[in-house]
Coordinates of C-alpha atoms in Angstrom, one line a residue:
Chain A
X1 CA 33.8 86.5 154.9
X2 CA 36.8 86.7 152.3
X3 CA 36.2 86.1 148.5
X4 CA 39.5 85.1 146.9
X5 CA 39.5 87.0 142.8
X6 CA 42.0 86.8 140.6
X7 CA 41.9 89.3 137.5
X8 CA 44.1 90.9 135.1
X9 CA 44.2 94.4 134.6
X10 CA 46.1 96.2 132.2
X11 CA 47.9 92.6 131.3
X12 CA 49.3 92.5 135.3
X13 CA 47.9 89.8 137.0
X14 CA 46.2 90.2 140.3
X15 CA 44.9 87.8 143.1
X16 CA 43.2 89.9 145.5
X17 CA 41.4 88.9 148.5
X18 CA 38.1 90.9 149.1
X19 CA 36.9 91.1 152.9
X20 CA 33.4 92.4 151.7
X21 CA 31.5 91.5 148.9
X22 CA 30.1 95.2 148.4
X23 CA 33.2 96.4 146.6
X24 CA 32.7 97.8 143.5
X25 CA 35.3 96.7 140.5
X26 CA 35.8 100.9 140.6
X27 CA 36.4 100.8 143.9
X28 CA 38.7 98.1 143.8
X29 CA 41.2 100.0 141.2
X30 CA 41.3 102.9 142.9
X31 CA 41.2 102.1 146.4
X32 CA 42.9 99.1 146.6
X33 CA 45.3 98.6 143.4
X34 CA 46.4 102.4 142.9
X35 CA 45.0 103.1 140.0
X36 CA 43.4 105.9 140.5
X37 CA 42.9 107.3 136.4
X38 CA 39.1 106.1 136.6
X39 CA 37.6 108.0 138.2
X40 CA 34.3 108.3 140.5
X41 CA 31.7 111.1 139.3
X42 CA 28.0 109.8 139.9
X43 CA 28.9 106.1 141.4
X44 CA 25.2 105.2 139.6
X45 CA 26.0 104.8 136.3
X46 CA 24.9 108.2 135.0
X47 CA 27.9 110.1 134.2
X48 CA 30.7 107.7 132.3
X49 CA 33.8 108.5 134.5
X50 CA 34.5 105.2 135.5
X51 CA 34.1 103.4 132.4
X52 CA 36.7 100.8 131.8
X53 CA 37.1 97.9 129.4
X54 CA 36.1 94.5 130.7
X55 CA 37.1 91.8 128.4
X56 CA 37.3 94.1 125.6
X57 CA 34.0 96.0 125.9
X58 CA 32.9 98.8 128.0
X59 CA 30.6 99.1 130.9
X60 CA 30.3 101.3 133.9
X61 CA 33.1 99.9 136.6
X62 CA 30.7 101.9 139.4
X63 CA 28.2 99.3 138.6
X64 CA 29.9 96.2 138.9
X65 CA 31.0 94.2 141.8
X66 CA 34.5 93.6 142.1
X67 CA 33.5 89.6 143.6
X68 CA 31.5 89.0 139.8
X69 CA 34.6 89.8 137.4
X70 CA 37.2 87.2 138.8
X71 CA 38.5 85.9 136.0
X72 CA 38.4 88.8 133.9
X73 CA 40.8 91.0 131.6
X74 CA 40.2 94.7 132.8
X75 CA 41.8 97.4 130.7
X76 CA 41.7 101.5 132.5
X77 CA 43.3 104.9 131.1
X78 CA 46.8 103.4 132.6
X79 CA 46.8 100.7 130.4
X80 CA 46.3 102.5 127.4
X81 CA 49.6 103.9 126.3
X82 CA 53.0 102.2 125.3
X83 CA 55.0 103.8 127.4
X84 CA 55.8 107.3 126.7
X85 CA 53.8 106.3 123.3
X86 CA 50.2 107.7 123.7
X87 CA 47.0 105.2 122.2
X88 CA 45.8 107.2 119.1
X89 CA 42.7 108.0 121.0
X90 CA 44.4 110.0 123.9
X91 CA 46.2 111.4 120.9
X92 CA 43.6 112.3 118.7
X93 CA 41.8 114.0 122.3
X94 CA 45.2 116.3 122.7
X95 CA 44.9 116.9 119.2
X96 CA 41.5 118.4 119.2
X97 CA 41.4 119.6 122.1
X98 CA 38.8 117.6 124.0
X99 CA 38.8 118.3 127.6
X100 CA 38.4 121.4 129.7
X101 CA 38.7 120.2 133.4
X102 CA 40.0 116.8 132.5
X103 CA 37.6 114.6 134.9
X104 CA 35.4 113.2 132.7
X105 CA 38.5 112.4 130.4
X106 CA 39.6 109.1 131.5
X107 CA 35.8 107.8 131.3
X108 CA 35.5 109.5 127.5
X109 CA 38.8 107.9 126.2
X110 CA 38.2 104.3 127.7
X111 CA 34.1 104.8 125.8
X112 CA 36.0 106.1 122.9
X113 CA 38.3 102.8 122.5
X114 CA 35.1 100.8 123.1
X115 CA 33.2 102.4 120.8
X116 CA 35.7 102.0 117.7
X117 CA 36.2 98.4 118.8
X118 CA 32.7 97.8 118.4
X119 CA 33.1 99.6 114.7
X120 CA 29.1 100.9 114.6
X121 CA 29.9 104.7 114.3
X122 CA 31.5 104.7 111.1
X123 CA 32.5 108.0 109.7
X124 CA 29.2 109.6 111.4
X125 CA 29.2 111.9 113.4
X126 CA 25.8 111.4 114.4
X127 CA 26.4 107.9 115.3
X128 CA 29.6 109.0 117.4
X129 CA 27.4 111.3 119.4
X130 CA 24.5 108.8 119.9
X131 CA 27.2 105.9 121.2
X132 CA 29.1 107.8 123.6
X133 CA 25.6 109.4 125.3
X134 CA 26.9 107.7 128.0
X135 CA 29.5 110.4 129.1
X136 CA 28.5 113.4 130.6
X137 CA 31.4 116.3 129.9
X138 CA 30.6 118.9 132.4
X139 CA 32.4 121.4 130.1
X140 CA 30.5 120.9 127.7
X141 CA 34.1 119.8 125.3
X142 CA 32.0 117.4 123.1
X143 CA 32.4 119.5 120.1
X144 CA 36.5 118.4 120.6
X145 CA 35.1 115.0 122.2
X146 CA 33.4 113.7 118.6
X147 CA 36.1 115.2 116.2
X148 CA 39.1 113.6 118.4
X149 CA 36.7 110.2 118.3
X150 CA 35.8 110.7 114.7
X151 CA 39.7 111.2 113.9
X152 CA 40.8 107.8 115.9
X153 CA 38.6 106.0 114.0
X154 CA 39.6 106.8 111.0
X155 CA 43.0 105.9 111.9
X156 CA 41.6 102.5 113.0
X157 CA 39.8 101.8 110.0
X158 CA 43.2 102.6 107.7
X159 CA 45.4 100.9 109.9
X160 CA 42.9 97.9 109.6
X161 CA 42.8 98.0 105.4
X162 CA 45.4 95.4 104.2
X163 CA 48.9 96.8 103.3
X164 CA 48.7 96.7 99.8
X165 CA 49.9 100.1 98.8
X166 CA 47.5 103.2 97.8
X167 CA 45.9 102.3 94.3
X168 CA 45.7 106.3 93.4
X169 CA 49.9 107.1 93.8
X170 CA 51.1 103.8 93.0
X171 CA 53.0 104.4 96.5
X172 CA 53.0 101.8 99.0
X173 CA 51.0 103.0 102.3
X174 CA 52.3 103.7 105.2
Chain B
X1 CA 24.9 99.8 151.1
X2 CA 23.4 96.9 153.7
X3 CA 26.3 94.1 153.8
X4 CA 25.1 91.0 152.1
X5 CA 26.1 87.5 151.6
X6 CA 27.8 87.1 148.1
X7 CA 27.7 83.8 146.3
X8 CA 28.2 82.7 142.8
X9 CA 26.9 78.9 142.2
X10 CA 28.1 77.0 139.1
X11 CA 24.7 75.6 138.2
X12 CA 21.4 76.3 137.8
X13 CA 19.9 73.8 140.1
X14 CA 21.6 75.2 142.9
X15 CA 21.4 78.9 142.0
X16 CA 17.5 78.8 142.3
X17 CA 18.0 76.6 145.4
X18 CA 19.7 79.0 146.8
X19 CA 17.8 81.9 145.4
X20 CA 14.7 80.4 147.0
X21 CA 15.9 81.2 150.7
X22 CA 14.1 84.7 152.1
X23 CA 16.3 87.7 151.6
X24 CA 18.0 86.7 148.3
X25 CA 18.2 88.4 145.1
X26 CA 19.8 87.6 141.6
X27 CA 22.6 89.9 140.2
X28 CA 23.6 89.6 136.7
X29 CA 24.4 93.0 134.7
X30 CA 23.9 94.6 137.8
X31 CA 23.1 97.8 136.2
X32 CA 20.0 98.3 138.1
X33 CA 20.1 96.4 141.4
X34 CA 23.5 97.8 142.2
X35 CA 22.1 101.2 141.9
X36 CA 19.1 100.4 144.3
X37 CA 21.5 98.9 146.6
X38 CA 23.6 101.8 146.7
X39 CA 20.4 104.1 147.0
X40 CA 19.3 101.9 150.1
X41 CA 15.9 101.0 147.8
X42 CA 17.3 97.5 147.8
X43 CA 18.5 95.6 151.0
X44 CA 19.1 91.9 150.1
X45 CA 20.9 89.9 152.3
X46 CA 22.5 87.9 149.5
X47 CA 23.0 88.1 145.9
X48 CA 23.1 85.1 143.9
X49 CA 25.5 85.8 140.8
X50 CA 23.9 83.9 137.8
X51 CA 26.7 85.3 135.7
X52 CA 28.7 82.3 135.3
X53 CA 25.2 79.9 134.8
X54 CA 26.1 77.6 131.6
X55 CA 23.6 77.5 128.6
X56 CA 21.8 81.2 129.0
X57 CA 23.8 83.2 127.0
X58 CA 23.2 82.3 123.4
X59 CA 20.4 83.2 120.7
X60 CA 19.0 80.0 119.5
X61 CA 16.6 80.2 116.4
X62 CA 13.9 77.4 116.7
X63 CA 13.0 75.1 113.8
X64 CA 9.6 76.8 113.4
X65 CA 11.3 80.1 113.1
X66 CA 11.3 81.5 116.0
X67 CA 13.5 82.7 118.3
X68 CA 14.9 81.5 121.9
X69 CA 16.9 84.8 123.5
X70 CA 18.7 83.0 126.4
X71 CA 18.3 85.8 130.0
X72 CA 22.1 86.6 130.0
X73 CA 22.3 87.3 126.5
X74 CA 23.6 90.9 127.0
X75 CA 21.6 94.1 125.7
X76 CA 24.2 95.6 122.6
X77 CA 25.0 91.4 122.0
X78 CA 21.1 91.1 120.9
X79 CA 20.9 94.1 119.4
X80 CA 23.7 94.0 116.9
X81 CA 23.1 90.2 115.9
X82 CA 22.6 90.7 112.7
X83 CA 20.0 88.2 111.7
X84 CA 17.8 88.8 115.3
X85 CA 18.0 92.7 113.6
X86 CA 16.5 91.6 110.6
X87 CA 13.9 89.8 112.1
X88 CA 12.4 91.9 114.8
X89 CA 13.7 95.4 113.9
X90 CA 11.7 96.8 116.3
X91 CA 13.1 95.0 119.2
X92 CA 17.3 96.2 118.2
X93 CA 15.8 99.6 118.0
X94 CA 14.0 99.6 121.4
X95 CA 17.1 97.8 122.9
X96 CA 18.8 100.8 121.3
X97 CA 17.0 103.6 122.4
X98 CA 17.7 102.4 126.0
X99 CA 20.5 103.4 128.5
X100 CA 24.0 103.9 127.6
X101 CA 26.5 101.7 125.3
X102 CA 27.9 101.0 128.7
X103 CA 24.5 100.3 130.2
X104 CA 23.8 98.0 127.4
X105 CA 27.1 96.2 127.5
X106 CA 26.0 94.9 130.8
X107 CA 22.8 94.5 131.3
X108 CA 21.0 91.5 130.5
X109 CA 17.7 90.6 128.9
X110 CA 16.5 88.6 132.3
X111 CA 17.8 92.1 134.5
X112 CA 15.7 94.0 131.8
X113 CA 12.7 92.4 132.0
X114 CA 13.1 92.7 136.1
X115 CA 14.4 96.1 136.3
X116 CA 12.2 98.3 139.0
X117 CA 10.5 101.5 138.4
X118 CA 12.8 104.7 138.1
X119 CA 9.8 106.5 140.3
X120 CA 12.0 108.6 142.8
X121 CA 10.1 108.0 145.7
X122 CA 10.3 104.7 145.2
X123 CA 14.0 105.2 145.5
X124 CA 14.1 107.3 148.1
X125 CA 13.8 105.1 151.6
X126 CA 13.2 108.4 153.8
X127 CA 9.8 108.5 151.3
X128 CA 6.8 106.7 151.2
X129 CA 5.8 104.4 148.6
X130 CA 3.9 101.3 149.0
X131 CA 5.7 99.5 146.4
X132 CA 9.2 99.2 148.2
X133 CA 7.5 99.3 152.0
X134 CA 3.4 97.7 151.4
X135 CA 1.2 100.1 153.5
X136 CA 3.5 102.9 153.8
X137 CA 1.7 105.4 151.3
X138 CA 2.7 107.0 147.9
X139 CA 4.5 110.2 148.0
X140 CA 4.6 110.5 144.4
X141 CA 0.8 111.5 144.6
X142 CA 1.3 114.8 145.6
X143 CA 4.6 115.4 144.6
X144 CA 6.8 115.2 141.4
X145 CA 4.6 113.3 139.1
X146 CA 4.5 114.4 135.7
X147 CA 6.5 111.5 134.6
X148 CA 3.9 108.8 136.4
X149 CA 1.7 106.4 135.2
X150 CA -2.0 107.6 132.8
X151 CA -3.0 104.3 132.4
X152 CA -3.5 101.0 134.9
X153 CA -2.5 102.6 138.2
X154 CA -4.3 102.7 141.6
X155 CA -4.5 105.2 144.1
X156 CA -1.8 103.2 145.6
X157 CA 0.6 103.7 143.0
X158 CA 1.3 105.2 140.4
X159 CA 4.7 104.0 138.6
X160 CA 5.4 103.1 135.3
X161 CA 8.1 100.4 134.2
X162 CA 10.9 102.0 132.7
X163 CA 11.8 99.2 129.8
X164 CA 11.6 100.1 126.4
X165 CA 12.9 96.9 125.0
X166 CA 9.5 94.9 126.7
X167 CA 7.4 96.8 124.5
X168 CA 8.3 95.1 121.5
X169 CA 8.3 92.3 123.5
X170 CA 4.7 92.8 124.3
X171 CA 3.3 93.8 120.6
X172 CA 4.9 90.5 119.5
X173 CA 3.4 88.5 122.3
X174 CA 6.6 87.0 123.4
X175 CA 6.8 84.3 126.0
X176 CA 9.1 83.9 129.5
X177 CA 10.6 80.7 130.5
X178 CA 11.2 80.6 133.6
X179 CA 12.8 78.2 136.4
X180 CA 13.2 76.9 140.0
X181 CA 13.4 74.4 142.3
X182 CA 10.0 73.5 141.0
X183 CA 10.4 72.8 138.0
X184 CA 10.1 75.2 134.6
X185 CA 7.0 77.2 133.3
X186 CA 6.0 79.4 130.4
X187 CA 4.5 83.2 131.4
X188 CA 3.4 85.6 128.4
X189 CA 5.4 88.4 128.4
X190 CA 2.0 90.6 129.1
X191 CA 0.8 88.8 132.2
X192 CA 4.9 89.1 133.5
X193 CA 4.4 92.4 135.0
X194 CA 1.4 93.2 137.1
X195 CA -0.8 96.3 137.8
X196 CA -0.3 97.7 141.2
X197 CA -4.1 97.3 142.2
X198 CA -3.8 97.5 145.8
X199 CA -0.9 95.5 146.2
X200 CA 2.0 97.4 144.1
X201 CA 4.5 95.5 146.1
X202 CA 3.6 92.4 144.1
X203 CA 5.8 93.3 140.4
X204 CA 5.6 90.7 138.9
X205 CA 3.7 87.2 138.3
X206 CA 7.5 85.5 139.4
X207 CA 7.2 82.9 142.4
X208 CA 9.9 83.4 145.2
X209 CA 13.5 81.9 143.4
X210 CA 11.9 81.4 140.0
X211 CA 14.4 82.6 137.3
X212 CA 14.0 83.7 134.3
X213 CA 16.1 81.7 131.6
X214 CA 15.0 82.9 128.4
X215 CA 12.3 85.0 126.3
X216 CA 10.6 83.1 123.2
X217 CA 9.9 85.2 120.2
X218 CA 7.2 83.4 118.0
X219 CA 8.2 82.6 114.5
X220 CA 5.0 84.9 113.4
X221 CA 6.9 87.7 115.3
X222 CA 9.7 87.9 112.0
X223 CA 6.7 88.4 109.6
X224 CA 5.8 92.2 110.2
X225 CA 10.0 92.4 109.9
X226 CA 8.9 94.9 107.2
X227 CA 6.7 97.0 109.2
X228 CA 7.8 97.4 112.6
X229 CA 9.1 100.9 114.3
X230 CA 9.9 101.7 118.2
X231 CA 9.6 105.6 118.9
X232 CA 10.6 107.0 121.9
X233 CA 10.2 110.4 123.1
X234 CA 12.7 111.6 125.6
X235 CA 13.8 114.7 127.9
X236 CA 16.8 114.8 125.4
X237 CA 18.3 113.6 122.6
X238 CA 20.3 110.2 124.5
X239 CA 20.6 108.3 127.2
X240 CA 16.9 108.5 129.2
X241 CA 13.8 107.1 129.6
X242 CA 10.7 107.7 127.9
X243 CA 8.3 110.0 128.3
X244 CA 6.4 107.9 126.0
X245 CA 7.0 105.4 123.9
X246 CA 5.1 103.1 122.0
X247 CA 6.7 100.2 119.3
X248 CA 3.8 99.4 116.1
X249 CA 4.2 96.7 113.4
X250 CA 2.1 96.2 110.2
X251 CA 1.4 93.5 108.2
X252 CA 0.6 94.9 104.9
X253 CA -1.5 92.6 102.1
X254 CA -2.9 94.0 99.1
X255 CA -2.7 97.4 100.2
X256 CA -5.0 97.0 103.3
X257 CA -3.9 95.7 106.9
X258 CA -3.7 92.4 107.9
X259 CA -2.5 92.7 111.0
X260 CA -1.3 95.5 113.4
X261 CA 0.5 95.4 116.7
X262 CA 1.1 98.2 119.3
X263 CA 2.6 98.6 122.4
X264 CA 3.2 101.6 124.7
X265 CA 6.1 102.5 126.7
X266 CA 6.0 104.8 130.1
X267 CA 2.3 105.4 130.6
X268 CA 1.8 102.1 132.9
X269 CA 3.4 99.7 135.4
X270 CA 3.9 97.3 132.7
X271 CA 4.5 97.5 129.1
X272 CA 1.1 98.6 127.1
X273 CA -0.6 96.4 124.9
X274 CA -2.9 98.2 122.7
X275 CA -5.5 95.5 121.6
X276 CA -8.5 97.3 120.5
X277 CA -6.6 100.0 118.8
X278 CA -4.7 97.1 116.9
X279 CA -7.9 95.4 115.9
X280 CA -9.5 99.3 114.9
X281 CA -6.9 98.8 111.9
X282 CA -7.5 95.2 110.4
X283 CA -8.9 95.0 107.2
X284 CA -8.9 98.4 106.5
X285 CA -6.4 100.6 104.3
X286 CA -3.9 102.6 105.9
X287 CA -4.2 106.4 106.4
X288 CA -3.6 108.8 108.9
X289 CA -7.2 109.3 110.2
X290 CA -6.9 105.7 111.0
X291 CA -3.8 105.7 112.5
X292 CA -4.9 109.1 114.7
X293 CA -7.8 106.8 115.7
X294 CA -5.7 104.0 116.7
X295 CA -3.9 106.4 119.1
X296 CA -7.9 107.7 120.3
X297 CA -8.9 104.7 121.1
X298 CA -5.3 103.1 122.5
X299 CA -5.5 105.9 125.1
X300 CA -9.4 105.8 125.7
X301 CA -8.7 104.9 129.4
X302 CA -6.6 107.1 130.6
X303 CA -6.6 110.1 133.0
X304 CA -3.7 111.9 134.3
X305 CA -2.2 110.4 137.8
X306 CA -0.7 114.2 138.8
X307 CA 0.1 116.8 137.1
X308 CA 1.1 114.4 133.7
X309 CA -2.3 115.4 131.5
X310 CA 0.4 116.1 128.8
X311 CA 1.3 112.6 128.7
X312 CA -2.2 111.3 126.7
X313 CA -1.9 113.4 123.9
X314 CA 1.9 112.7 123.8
X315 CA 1.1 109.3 123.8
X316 CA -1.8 109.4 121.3
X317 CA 0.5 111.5 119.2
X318 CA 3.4 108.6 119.1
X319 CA 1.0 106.3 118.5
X320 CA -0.2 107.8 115.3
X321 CA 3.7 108.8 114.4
X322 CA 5.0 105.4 115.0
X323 CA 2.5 103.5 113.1
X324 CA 3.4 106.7 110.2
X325 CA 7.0 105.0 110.5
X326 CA 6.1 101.4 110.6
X327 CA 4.0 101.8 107.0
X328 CA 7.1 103.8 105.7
X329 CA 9.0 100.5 106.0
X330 CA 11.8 99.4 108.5
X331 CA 14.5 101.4 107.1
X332 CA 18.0 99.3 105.8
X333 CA 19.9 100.3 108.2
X334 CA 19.2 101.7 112.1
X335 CA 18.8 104.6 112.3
X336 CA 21.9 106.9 113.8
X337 CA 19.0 107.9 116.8
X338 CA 17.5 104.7 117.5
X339 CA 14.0 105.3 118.3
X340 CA 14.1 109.3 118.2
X341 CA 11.5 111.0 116.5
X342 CA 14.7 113.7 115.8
X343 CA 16.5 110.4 113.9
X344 CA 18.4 111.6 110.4
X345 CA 16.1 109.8 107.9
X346 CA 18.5 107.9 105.5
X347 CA 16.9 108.1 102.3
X348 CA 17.2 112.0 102.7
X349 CA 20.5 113.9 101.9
X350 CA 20.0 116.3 105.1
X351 CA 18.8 117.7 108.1
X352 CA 16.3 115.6 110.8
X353 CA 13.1 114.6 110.4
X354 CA 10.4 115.0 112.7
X355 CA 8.0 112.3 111.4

């Protein structure tokens, strides 16, 4: 049996022919399409690792066949960057200093973008915690973890404010 | 995993045509059945993606009021609509309160309402449990059990559904439309999943290929929109299921109750309406000796399965806590712990609050 998908990742279209239905969409980017930056911890869902943006929101790529997201625009860790211009969310992770071992990393930074898409945490840090439950830092980095998401989103929110200069210095904004 | 048979119809007269050939399944978020399948708890031979089904993935609001939630509408889509919010508060929180913002960005509200118990032996094929193989015995008996059922189980199991957003569902009596090759019908969200009896392998009141297409929400539901908490008590702070749980909404009139619902979360195979303890409040004016009553009398028939005699008084306990919350008022805003008794109250300047 051969299932014929076609899906863009990382804005690079791909038509790839499955020859078993049980292929996970994480499976599929490592295995098959060398990209091997999301990674595999649990496989069930528990841990985060994997996470990965599927049409702009993130889910758990262990958990989803690679046969039910034909059609769709995936986004991993590889995708993130301009070129040798890191996202402000790998940035802000360097910054504070947000990873120990680094395996879990990928997983945190995709759930990161996700989460300040989806623009519910606000300045909180409370909020941050409770949204990215969904990764498990063996290290125990989350300290780092919530400041480096707290500080992207901040950056988010003033890069989404209209340009119309800063009303307390009279000075145009950056 | 078993190799199966992978097909993704385009409507949803053949979908449940399909579905209704021995061996099939549904997939649609996939968090759950994936898992099983992986796990070896779940062999189908072929999965019938509903993913792509037109017409199920929108929240409708009904002339009368109410509320038509189609099955693929996704978990964090329903949550944050604003206006479904507003109306049944309780429900975002639950829905909240459950799984991981990845979890929720996939799973659907026809997958949650199926979702299996997270009993281990029940995942576990080398174990025995009568619910995955019927007559093959129930190892959770004797073994890792404090998490199991206190109330509605049989000596032949003794699971408890792992959903916390049905138990809204259930105090607001919503309804299940479901589908197949036969034609449509209606199922109370209460009499959806069954006792185990002495037939746990039975789940729920579905008919082989029936599908669920959407959950009704009455438009009386939106009138305890003031007065409606979930609280959920949990290993830790995020991401797991209840140890208990229960969701209570008020009707408040003139200073007395005029109406009270109450559901419970992990103490049964199916979500736990609390009639009697519901009707123990009506007419009367609210005060914690009736609300620790309520919580007496919602847990009146229960005995521990194993070694889970902790459970009841949690569970009487959240009962008489939640109903606290739900005369407080539904606060503004959610809560930044959706559904922990540990949430950050937000008309306080600091700290947590165990209410």
């Amino acid at each position: 049996m051969s299932l014929s998908i076609s899906l863009a990742i990382n804005g690079r279209q791909h038509d790839v022919a499955l020859n078993d239905p049980r292929v996970t969409l994480l499976d599929l980017l490592r295995e098959r399409l060398d990209l091997p930056g999301t990674k595999k911890g649990c496989d069930r869902g528990q841990c985060g690792a994997c996470t990965v943006l599927v049409d702009g929101r993130r889910i758990n790529s262990c958990l989803a066949l690679a046969a039910s997201m034909d059609g769709a625009e995936i986004t991993t860790i590889e995708g993130l960057a301009e070129g040798d211009e890191l996202h402000p969310v790998q940035a802000a992770f360097i910054e504070h200093d947000a990873f120990q071992c680094g395996y879990c990393t990928p997983g945190q930074i995709m759930s990161a973008v996700g989460l300040i898409k989806e623009g519910m945490a606000g300045d909180d840090p409370e909020r941050v915690r409770e949204l990215m439950s969904g990764n498990i830092c063996r290290c125990g980095a989350y300290q780092g973890i919530t400041e480096a998401v707290l500080e992207a989103g901040r950056k988010a929110a003033e890069n989404a404010q209209p340009q119309t200069g800063n009303p307390d210095t009279g000075k145009d904004a950056a | 995993m078993k190799p199966f048979d992978y097909i993704r119809p385009a409507t949803l007269a053949e979908a449940v045509t399909e579905a209704a050939r021995p061996g099939s399944a549904y997939l649609a978020g996939g968090t759950n059945m994936l898992d099983l399948m992986k796990v070896g708890a779940a062999a189908p031979e072929r999965l019938v993606d509903i993913t792509r089904l037109p017409g199920l993935d929108a929240v409708e609001w009904l002339p009368d009021g109410g509320v038509r939630i189609g099955a693929l509408v996704r978990n964090s889509d329903l949550a944050y609509d604003a206006r479904f919010a507003a109306s049944f508060p309780m429900v975002a929180e639950a829905l909240l309160s459950g799984a991981s913002a990845q979890l929720r960005n996939a799973a659907t509200v026809g997958g949650n309402l199926m979702q299996r118990t997270r009993c281990a032996y029940f995942q576990d094929p080398a174990s025995a449990c009568n619910r995955r193989e019927s007559g093959s015995g129930c190892d959770a008996r004797d073994g890792e059990n404090r998490m199991h059922a206190v109330l509605g189980f049989t000596e032949h199991c003794i699971a408890v559904h792992a959903s916390d957003f049905c138990v809204p569902l259930v105090a607001l009596g919503a309804e299940v439309e479901v589908e197949s090759s036969d034609g449509k019908r209606t199922i109370p969200i209460d009499e959806l999943h069954l006792l185990p009896g002495d037939t746990p392998q039975m789940e729920t009141a579905l008919r082989r290929g029936e599908l669920i297409t959407g959950v009704k929400l009455p438009a009386g539901a939106a009138a305890f929109s003031g007065h409606a908490r979930y609280l959920k008590l949990r290993e830790r702070t995020s991401y797991a299921f209840a140890v208990v749980s229960a969701a209570a909404a008020l009707q408040i009139e003139d200073g007395r109750i005029a109406e009270a619902r109450i559901a419970l979360g992990g103490v049964a195979a199916k979500p736990w309406r609390a009639a009697e303890a519901e009707a123990s409040l009506v007419g009367i004016e609210p005060s914690q000796p009736a609300f620790a009553r309520a919580g007496e009398i919602a847990l009146a028939s229960a005995h521990p399965s194993g070694a889970n005699a902790f459970k009841i008084e949690l569970a009487r306990r959240i009962v008489t806590r939640v109903l606290t919350r739900a005369l407080e008022g539904t606060p503004e805003r959610m809560p930044a712990l959706p559904g922990s008794p540990f949430a950050a109250r937000p008309d306080k300047t600091s700290g947590v609050a165990h209410v």
